[in-house]
PDB file of C-alpha atoms in Angstrom:
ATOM      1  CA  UNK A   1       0.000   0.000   0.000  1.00 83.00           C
ATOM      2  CA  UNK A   2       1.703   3.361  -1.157  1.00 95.00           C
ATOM      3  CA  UNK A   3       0.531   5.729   0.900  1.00 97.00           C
ATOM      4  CA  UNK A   4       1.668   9.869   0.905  1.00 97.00           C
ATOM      5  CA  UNK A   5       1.030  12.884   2.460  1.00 97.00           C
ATOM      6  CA  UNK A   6       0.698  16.173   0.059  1.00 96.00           C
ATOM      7  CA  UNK A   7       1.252  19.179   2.417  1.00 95.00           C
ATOM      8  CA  UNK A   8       3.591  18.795   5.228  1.00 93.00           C
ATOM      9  CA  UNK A   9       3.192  21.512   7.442  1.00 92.00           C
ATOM     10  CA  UNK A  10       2.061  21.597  10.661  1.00 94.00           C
ATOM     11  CA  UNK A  11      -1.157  19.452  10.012  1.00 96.00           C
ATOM     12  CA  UNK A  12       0.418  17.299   7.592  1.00 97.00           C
ATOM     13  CA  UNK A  13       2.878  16.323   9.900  1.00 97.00           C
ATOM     14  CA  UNK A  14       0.536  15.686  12.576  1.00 98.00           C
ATOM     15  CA  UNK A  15      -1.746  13.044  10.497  1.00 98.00           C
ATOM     16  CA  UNK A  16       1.680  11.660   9.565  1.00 98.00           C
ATOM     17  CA  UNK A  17       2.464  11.004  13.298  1.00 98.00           C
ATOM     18  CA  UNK A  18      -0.667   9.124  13.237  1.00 98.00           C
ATOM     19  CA  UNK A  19       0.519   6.734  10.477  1.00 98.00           C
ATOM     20  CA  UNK A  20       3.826   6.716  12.345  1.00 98.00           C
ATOM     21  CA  UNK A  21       1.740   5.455  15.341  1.00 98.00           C
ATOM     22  CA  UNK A  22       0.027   3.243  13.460  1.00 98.00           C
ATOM     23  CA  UNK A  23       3.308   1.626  11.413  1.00 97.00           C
ATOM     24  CA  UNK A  24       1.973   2.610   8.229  1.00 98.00           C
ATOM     25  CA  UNK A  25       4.953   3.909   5.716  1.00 97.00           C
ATOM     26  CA  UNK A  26       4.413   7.115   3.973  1.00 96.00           C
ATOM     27  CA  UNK A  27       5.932   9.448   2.007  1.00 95.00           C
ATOM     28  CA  UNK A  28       5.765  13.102   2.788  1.00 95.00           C
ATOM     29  CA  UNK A  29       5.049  15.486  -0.564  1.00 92.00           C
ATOM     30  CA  UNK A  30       5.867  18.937  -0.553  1.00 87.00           C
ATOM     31  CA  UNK A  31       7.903  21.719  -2.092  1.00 73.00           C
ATOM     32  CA  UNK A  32      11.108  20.064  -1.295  1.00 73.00           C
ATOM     33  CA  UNK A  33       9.660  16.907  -1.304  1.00 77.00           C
ATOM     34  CA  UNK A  34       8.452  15.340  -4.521  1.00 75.00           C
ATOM     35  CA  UNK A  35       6.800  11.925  -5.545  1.00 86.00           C
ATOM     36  CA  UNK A  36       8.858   9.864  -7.185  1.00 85.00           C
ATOM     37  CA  UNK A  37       6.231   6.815  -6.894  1.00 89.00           C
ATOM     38  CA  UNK A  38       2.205   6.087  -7.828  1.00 94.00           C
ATOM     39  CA  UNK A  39       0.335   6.376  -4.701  1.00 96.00           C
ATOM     40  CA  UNK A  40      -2.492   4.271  -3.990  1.00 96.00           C
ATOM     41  CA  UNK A  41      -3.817   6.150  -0.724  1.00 97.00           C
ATOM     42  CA  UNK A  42      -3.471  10.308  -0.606  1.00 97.00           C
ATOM     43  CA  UNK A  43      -3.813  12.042   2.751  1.00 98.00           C
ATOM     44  CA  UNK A  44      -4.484  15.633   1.143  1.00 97.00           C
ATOM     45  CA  UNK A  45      -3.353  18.394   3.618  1.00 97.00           C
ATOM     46  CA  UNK A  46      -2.253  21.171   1.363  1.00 95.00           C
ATOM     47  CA  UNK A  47      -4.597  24.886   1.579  1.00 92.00           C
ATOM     48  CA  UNK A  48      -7.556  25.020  -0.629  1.00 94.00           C
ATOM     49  CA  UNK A  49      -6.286  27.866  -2.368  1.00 92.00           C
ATOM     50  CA  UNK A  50      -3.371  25.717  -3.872  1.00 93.00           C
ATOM     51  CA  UNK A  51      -5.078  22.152  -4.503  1.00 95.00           C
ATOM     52  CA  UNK A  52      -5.545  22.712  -7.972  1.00 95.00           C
ATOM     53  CA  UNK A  53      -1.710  23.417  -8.788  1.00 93.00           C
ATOM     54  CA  UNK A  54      -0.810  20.753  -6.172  1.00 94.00           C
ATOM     55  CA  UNK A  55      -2.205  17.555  -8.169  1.00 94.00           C
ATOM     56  CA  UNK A  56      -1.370  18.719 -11.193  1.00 92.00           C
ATOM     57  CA  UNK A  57       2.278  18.711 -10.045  1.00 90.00           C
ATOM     58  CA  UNK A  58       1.481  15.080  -9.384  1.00 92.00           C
ATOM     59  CA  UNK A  59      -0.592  14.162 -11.653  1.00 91.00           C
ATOM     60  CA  UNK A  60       2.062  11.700 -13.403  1.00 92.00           C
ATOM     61  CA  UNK A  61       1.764   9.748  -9.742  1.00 94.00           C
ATOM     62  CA  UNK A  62      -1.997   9.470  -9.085  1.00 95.00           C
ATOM     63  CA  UNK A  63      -4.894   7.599 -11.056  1.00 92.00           C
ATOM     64  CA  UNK A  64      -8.526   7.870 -10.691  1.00 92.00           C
ATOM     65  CA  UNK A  65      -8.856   4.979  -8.362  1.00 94.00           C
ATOM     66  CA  UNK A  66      -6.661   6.399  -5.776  1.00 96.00           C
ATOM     67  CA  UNK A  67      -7.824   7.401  -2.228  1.00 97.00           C
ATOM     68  CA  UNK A  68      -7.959  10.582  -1.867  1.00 98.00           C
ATOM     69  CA  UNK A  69      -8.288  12.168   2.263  1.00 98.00           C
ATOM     70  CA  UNK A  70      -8.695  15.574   2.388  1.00 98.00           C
ATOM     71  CA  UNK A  71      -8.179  17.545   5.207  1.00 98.00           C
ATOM     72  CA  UNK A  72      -8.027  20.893   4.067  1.00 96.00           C
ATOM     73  CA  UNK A  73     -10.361  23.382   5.044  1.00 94.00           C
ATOM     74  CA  UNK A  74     -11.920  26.465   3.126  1.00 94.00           C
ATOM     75  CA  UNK A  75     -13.598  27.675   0.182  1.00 96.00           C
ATOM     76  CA  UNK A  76     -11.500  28.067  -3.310  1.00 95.00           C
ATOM     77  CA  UNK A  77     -11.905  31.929  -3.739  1.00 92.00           C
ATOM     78  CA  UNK A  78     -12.084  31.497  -7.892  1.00 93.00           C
ATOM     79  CA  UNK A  79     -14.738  29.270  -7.969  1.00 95.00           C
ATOM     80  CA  UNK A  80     -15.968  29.052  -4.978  1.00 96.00           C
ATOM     81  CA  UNK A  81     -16.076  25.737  -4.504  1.00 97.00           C
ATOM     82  CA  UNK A  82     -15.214  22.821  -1.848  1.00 97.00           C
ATOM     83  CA  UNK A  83     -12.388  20.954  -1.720  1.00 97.00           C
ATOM     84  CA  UNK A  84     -14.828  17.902  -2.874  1.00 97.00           C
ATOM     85  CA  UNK A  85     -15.704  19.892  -5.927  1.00 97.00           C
ATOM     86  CA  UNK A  86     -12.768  20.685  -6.847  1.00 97.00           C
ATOM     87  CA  UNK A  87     -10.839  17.132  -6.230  1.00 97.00           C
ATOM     88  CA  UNK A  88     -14.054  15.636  -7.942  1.00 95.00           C
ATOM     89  CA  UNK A  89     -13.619  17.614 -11.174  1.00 96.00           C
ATOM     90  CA  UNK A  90     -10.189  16.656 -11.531  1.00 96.00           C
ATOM     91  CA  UNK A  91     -11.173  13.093 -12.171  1.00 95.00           C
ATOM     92  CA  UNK A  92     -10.824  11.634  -8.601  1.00 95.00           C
ATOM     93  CA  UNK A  93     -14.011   9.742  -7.223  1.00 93.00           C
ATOM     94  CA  UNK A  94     -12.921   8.029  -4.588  1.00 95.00           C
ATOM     95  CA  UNK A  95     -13.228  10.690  -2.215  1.00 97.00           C
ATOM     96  CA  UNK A  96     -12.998  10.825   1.446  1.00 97.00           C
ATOM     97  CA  UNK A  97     -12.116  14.214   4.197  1.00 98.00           C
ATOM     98  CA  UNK A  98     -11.115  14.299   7.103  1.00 98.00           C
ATOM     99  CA  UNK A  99     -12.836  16.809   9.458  1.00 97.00           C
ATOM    100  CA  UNK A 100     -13.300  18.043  12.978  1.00 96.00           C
ATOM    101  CA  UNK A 101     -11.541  19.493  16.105  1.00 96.00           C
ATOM    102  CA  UNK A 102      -8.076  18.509  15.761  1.00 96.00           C
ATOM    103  CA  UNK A 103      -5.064  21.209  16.774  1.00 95.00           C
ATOM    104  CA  UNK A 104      -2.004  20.126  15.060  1.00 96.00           C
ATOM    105  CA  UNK A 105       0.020  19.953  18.285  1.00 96.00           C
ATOM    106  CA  UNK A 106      -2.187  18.520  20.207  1.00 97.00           C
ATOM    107  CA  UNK A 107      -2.428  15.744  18.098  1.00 98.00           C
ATOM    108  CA  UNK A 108       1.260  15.273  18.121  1.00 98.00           C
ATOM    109  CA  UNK A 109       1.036  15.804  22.332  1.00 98.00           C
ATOM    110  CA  UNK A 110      -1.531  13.007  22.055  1.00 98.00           C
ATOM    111  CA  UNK A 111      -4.214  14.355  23.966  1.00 98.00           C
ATOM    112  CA  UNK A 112      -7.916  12.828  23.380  1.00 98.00           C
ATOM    113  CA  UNK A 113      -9.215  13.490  20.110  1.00 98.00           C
ATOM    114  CA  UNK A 114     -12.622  12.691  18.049  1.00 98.00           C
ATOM    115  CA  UNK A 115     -12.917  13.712  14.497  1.00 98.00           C
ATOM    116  CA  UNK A 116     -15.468  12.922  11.703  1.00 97.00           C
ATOM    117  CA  UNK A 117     -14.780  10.756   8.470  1.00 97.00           C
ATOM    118  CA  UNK A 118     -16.920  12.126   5.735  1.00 96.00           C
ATOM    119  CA  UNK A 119     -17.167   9.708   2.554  1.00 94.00           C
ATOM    120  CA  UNK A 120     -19.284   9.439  -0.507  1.00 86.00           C
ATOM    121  CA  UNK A 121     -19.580   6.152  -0.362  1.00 86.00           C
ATOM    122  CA  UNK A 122     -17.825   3.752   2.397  1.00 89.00           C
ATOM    123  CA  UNK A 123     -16.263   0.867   0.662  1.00 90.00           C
ATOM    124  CA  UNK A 124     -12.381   1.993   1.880  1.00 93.00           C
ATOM    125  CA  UNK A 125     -13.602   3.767   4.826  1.00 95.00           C
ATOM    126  CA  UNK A 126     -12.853   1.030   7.621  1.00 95.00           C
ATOM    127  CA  UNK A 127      -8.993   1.217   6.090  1.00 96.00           C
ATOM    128  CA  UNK A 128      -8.798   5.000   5.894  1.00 97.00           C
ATOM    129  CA  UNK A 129     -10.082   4.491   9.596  1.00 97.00           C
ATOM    130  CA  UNK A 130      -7.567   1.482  10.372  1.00 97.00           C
ATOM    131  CA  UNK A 131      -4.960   3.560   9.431  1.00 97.00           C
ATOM    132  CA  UNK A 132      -5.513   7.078  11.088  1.00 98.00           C
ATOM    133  CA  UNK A 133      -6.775   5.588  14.195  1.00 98.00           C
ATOM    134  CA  UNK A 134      -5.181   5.533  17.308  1.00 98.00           C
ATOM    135  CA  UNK A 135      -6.283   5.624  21.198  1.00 98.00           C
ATOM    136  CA  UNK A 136      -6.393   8.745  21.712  1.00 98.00           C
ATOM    137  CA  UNK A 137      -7.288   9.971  17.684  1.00 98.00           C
ATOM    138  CA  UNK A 138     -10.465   8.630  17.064  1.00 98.00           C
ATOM    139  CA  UNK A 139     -12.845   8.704  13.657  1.00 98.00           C
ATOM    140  CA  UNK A 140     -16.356   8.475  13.405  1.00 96.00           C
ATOM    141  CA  UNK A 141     -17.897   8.077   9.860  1.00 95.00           C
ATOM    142  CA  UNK A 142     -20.312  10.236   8.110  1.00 93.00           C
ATOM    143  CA  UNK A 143     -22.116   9.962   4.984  1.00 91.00           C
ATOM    144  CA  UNK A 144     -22.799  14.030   5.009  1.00 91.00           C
ATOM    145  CA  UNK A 145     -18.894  14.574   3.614  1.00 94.00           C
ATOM    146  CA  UNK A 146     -20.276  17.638   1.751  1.00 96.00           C
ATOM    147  CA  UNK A 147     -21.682  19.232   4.388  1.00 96.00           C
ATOM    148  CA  UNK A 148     -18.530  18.474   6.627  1.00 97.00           C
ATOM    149  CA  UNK A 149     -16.257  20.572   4.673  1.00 97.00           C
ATOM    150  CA  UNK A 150     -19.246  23.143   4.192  1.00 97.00           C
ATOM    151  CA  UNK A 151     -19.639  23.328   8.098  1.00 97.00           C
ATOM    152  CA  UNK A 152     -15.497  23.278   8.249  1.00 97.00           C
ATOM    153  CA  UNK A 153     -15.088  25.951   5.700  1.00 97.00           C
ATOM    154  CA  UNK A 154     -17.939  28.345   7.401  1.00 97.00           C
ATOM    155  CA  UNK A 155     -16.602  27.897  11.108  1.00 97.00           C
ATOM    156  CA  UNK A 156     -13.216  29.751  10.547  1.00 96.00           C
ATOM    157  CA  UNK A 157     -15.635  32.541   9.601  1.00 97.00           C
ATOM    158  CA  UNK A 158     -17.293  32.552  13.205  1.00 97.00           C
ATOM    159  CA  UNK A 159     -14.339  32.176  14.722  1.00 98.00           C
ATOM    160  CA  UNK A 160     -13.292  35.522  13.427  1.00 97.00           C
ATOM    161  CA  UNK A 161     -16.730  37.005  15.148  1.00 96.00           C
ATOM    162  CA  UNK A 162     -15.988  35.400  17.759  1.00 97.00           C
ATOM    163  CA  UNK A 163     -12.829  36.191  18.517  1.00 97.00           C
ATOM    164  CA  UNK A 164     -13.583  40.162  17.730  1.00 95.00           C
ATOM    165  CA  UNK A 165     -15.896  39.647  20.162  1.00 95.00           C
ATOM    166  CA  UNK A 166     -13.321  38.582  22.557  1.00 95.00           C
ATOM    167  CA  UNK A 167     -11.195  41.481  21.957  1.00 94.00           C
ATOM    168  CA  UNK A 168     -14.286  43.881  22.892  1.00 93.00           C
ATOM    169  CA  UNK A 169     -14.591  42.595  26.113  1.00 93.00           C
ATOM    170  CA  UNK A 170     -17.385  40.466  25.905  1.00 93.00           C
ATOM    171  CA  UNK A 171     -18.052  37.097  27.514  1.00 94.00           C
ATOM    172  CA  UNK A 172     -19.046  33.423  27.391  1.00 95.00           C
ATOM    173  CA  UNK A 173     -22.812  33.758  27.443  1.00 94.00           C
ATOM    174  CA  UNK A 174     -22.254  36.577  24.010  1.00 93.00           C
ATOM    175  CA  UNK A 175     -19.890  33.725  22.477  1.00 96.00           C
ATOM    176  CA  UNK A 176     -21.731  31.029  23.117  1.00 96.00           C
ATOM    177  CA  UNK A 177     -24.837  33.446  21.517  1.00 95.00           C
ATOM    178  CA  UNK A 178     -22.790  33.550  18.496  1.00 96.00           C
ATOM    179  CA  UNK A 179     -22.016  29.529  18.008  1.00 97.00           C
ATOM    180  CA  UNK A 180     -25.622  28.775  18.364  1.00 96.00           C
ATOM    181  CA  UNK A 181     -26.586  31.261  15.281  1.00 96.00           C
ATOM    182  CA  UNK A 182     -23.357  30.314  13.550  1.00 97.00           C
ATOM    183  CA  UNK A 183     -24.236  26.785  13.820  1.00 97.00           C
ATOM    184  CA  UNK A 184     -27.998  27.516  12.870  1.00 97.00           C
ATOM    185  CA  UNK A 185     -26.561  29.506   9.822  1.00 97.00           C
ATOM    186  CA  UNK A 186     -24.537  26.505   8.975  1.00 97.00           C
ATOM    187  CA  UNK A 187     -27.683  24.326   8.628  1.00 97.00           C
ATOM    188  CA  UNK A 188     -29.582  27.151   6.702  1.00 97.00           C
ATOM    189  CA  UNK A 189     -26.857  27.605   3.680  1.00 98.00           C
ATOM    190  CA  UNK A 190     -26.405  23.581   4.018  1.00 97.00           C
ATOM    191  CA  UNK A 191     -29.988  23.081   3.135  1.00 97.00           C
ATOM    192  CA  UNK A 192     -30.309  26.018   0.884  1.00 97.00           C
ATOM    193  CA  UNK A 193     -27.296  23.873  -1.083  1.00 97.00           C
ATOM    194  CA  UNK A 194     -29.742  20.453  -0.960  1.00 95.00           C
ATOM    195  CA  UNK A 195     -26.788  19.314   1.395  1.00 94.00           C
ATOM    196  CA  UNK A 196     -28.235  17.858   5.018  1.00 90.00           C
ATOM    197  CA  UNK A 197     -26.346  18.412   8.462  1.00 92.00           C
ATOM    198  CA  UNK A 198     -25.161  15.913  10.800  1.00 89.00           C
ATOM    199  CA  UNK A 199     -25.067  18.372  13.810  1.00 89.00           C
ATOM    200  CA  UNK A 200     -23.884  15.695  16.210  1.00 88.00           C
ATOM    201  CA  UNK A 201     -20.932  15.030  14.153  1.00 91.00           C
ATOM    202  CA  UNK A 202     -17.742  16.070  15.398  1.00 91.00           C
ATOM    203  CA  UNK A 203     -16.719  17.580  12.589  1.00 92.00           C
ATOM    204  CA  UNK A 204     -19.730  20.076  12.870  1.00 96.00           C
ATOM    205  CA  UNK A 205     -20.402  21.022  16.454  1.00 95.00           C
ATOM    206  CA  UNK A 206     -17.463  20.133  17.734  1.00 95.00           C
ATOM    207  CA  UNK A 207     -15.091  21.935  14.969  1.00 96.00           C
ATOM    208  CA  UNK A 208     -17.190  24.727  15.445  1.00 97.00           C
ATOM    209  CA  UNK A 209     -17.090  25.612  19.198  1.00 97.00           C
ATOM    210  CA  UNK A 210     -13.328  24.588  19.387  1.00 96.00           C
ATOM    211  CA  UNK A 211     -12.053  27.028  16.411  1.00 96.00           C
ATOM    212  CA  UNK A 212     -14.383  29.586  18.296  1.00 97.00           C
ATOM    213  CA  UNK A 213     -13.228  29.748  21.413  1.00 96.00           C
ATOM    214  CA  UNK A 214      -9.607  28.563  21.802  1.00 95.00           C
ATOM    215  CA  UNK A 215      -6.429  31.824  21.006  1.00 94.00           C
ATOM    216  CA  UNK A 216      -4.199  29.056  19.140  1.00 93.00           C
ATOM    217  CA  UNK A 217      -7.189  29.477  16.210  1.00 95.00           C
ATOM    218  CA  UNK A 218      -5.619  31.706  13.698  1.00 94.00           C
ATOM    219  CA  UNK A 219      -8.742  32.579  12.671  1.00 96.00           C
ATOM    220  CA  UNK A 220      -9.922  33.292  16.071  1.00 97.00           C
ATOM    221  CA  UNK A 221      -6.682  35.520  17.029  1.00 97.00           C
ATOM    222  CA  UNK A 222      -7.516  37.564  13.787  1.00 96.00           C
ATOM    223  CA  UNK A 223     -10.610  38.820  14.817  1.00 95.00           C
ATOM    224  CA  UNK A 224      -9.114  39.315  18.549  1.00 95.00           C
ATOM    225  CA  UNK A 225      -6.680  41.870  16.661  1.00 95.00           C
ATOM    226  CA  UNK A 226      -9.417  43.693  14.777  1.00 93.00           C
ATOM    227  CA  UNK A 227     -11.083  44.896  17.425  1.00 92.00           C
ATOM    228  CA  UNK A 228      -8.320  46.786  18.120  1.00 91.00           C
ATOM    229  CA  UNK A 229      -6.085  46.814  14.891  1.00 91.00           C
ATOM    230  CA  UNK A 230      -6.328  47.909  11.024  1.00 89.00           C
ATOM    231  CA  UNK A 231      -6.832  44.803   8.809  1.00 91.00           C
ATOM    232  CA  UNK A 232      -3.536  44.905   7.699  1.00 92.00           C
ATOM    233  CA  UNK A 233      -2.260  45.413  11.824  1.00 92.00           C
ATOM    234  CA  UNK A 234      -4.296  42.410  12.502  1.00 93.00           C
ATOM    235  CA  UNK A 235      -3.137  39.865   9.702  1.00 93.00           C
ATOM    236  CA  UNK A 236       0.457  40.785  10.605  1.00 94.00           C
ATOM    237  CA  UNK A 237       0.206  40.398  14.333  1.00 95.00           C
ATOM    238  CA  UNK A 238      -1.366  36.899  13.099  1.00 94.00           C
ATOM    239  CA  UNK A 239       1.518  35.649  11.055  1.00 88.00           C
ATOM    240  CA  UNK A 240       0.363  33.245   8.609  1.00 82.00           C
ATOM    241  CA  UNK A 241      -2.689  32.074   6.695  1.00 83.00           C
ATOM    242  CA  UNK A 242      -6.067  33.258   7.713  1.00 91.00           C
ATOM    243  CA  UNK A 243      -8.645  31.019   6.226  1.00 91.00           C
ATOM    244  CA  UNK A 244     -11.664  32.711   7.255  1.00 93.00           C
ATOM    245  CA  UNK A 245     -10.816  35.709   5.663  1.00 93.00           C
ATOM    246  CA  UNK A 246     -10.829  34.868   2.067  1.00 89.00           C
ATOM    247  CA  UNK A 247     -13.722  32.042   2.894  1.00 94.00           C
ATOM    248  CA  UNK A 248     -15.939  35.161   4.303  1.00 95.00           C
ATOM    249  CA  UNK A 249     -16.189  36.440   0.634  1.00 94.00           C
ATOM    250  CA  UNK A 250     -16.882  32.814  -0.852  1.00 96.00           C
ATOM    251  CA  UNK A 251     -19.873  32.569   1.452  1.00 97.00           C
ATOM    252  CA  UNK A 252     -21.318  35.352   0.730  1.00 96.00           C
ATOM    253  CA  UNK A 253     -21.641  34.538  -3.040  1.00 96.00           C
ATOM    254  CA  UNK A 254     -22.901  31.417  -2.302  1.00 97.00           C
ATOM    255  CA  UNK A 255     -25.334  32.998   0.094  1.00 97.00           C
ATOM    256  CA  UNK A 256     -26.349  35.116  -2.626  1.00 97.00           C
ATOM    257  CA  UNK A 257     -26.369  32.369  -5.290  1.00 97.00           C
ATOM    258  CA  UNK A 258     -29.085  29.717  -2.928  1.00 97.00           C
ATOM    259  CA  UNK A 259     -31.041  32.361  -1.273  1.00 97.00           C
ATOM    260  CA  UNK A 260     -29.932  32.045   1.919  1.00 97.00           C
ATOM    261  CA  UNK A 261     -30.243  35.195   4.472  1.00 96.00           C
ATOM    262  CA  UNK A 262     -27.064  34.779   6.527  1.00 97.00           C
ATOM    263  CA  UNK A 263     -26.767  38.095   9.145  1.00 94.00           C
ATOM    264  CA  UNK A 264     -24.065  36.537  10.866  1.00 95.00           C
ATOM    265  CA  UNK A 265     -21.862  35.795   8.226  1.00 96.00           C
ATOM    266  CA  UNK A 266     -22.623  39.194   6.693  1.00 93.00           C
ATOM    267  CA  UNK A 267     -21.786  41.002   9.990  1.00 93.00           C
ATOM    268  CA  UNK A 268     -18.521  39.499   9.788  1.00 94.00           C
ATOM    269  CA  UNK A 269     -17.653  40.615   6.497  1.00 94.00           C
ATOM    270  CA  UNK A 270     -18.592  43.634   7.747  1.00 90.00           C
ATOM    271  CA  UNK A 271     -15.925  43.434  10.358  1.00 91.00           C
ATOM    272  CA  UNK A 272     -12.953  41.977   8.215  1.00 91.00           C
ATOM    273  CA  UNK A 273     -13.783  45.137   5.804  1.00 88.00           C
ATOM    274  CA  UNK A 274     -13.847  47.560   8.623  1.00 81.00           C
ATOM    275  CA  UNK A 275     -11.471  46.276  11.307  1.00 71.00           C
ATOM    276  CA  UNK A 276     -11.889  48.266  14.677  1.00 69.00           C
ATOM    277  CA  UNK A 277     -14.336  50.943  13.372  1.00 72.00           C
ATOM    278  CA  UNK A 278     -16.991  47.828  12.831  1.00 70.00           C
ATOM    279  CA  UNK A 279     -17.788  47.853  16.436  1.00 78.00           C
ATOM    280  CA  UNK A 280     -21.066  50.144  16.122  1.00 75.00           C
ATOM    281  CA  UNK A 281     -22.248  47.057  13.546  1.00 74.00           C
ATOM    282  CA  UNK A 282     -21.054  44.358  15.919  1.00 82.00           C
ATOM    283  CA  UNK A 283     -22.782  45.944  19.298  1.00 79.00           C
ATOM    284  CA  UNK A 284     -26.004  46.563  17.580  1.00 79.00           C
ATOM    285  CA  UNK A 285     -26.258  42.873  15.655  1.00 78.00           C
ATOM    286  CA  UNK A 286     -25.883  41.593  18.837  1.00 77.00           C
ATOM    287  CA  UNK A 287     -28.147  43.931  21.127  1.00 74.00           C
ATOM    288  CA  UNK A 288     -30.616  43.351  18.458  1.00 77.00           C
ATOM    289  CA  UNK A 289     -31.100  39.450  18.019  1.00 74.00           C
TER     290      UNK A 289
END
């Protein structure tokens, strides 16, 4: 079994201390670390943004049977689309991703884990499962894969909210306000798509409240910094990639495109585009609902 890992940054090297775990051989892909082989089984870590341009780098290695286990999170900004969408157009059908609360380092620190294993159809699922789980990593299956990585792609939004929110001084009871709608929104723009919602998975409910409440969320510490900061000021103090940010936009066309009234999400857009003079917006969405 020839298994790799495309994107091995902090994430990617976390799932691949899971195989490690597990004694399952793999070869990391990245940058400075080509294929050389076919793979049979692709864990696929690498930013939504830069999946397109990542298999066709590879293409000469994959085929259309391969596994492919995505674990990226977002919203292409082009098209719009899902990293299901855009893996499925490329020829690749047997489709599985990888989705829930899961902090890099804490995954390497091995403390208790339970994600969700979304999959179109489940006939490799129970070895995508043998070889990612451990005892303290554990997957739960879910035939709602697309809205997974909707519900995945739409909580680094709220965590931006929710960590401006945060950086105004307000509370638990206001956050946990804003997870319930966010999560309610979720379900809204999920139906509005013909998608259902597992909202028990872990990959929904749970993904959501961790990425909203917890400072080692980029996304999170972004909107912390704009309650205070220009937009600029607040992606620098951040560091890196901001997911949220460029997913905010994509939902708001897609919003537009199923007819789906989504005040939450719009609020934060608001927000990203205004930075700390967005607080008048902010105090009276949430005086006001």
């Amino acid at each position: 079994m020839k298994v790799a890992v495309m994107g091995y940054g902090h994430y990617g090297r976390a799932l691949g201390s899971l195989l490690e775990h597990n004694g399952v051989e793999f070869t990391p892909v990245d940058v400075d670390l080509p294929l050389k082989h076919e793979v049979e089984i692709l864990i696929q870590v690498v930013p939504t943004q830069s999946i397109r341009q990542a298999f066709e780098t590879n293409t000469k290695f994959f085929n259309p049977d391969m596994v492919v286990i995505n674990a990226a999170k977002g919203i292409e900004q082009s098209s719009h689309e899902l990293p299901h969408q855009i893996i499925e157009e490329l020829g690749y059908k047997n489709y599985y991703c990888l989705m829930g609360p899961s902090f890099a380092t804490e995954i390497i620190d091995q403390q208790p884990t339970l994600v969700s294993l979304g999959y179109a159809n489940d006939k490799q699922a129970k070895v995508v499962v043998e070889m990612l789980q451990t005892s303290y990593f554990r997957v739960q299956g879910s035939a709602d894969y697309q809205s997974l990585e909707l519900a995945a792609a739409m909580k680094n939004v709220y965590a931006i909210l929710c960590g401006y929110a945060e950086g105004l001084g307000f509370k638990g009871n206001t956050r946990a306000k804003l997870i319930t709608l966010a999560l309610q929104e979720v379900v809204k723009l999920a139906a509005a798509m013909g998608q259902s919602v597992d909202v028990l998975a872990a990959g929904v409910v749970g993904d959501l409240v961790l990425t909203c409440s917890s400072t080692e969320s980029r996304n999170f510490r972004f909107g912390q910094n704009l309650a205070t900061m220009t937009q600029q000021e607040a992606f620098d103090a951040v560091g890196s990639t901001v997911e949220g940010f460029h997913t905010s936009q994509s939902i708001q066309a897609l919003a537009k495109e199923h007819k789906a009234e989504l005040p939450l999400a719009t609020l934060t857009q608001r927000i990203i585009d205004k930075g700390a003079e967005g607080h008048r917006h902010f105090q009276d969405y949430v005086q006001s609902i």
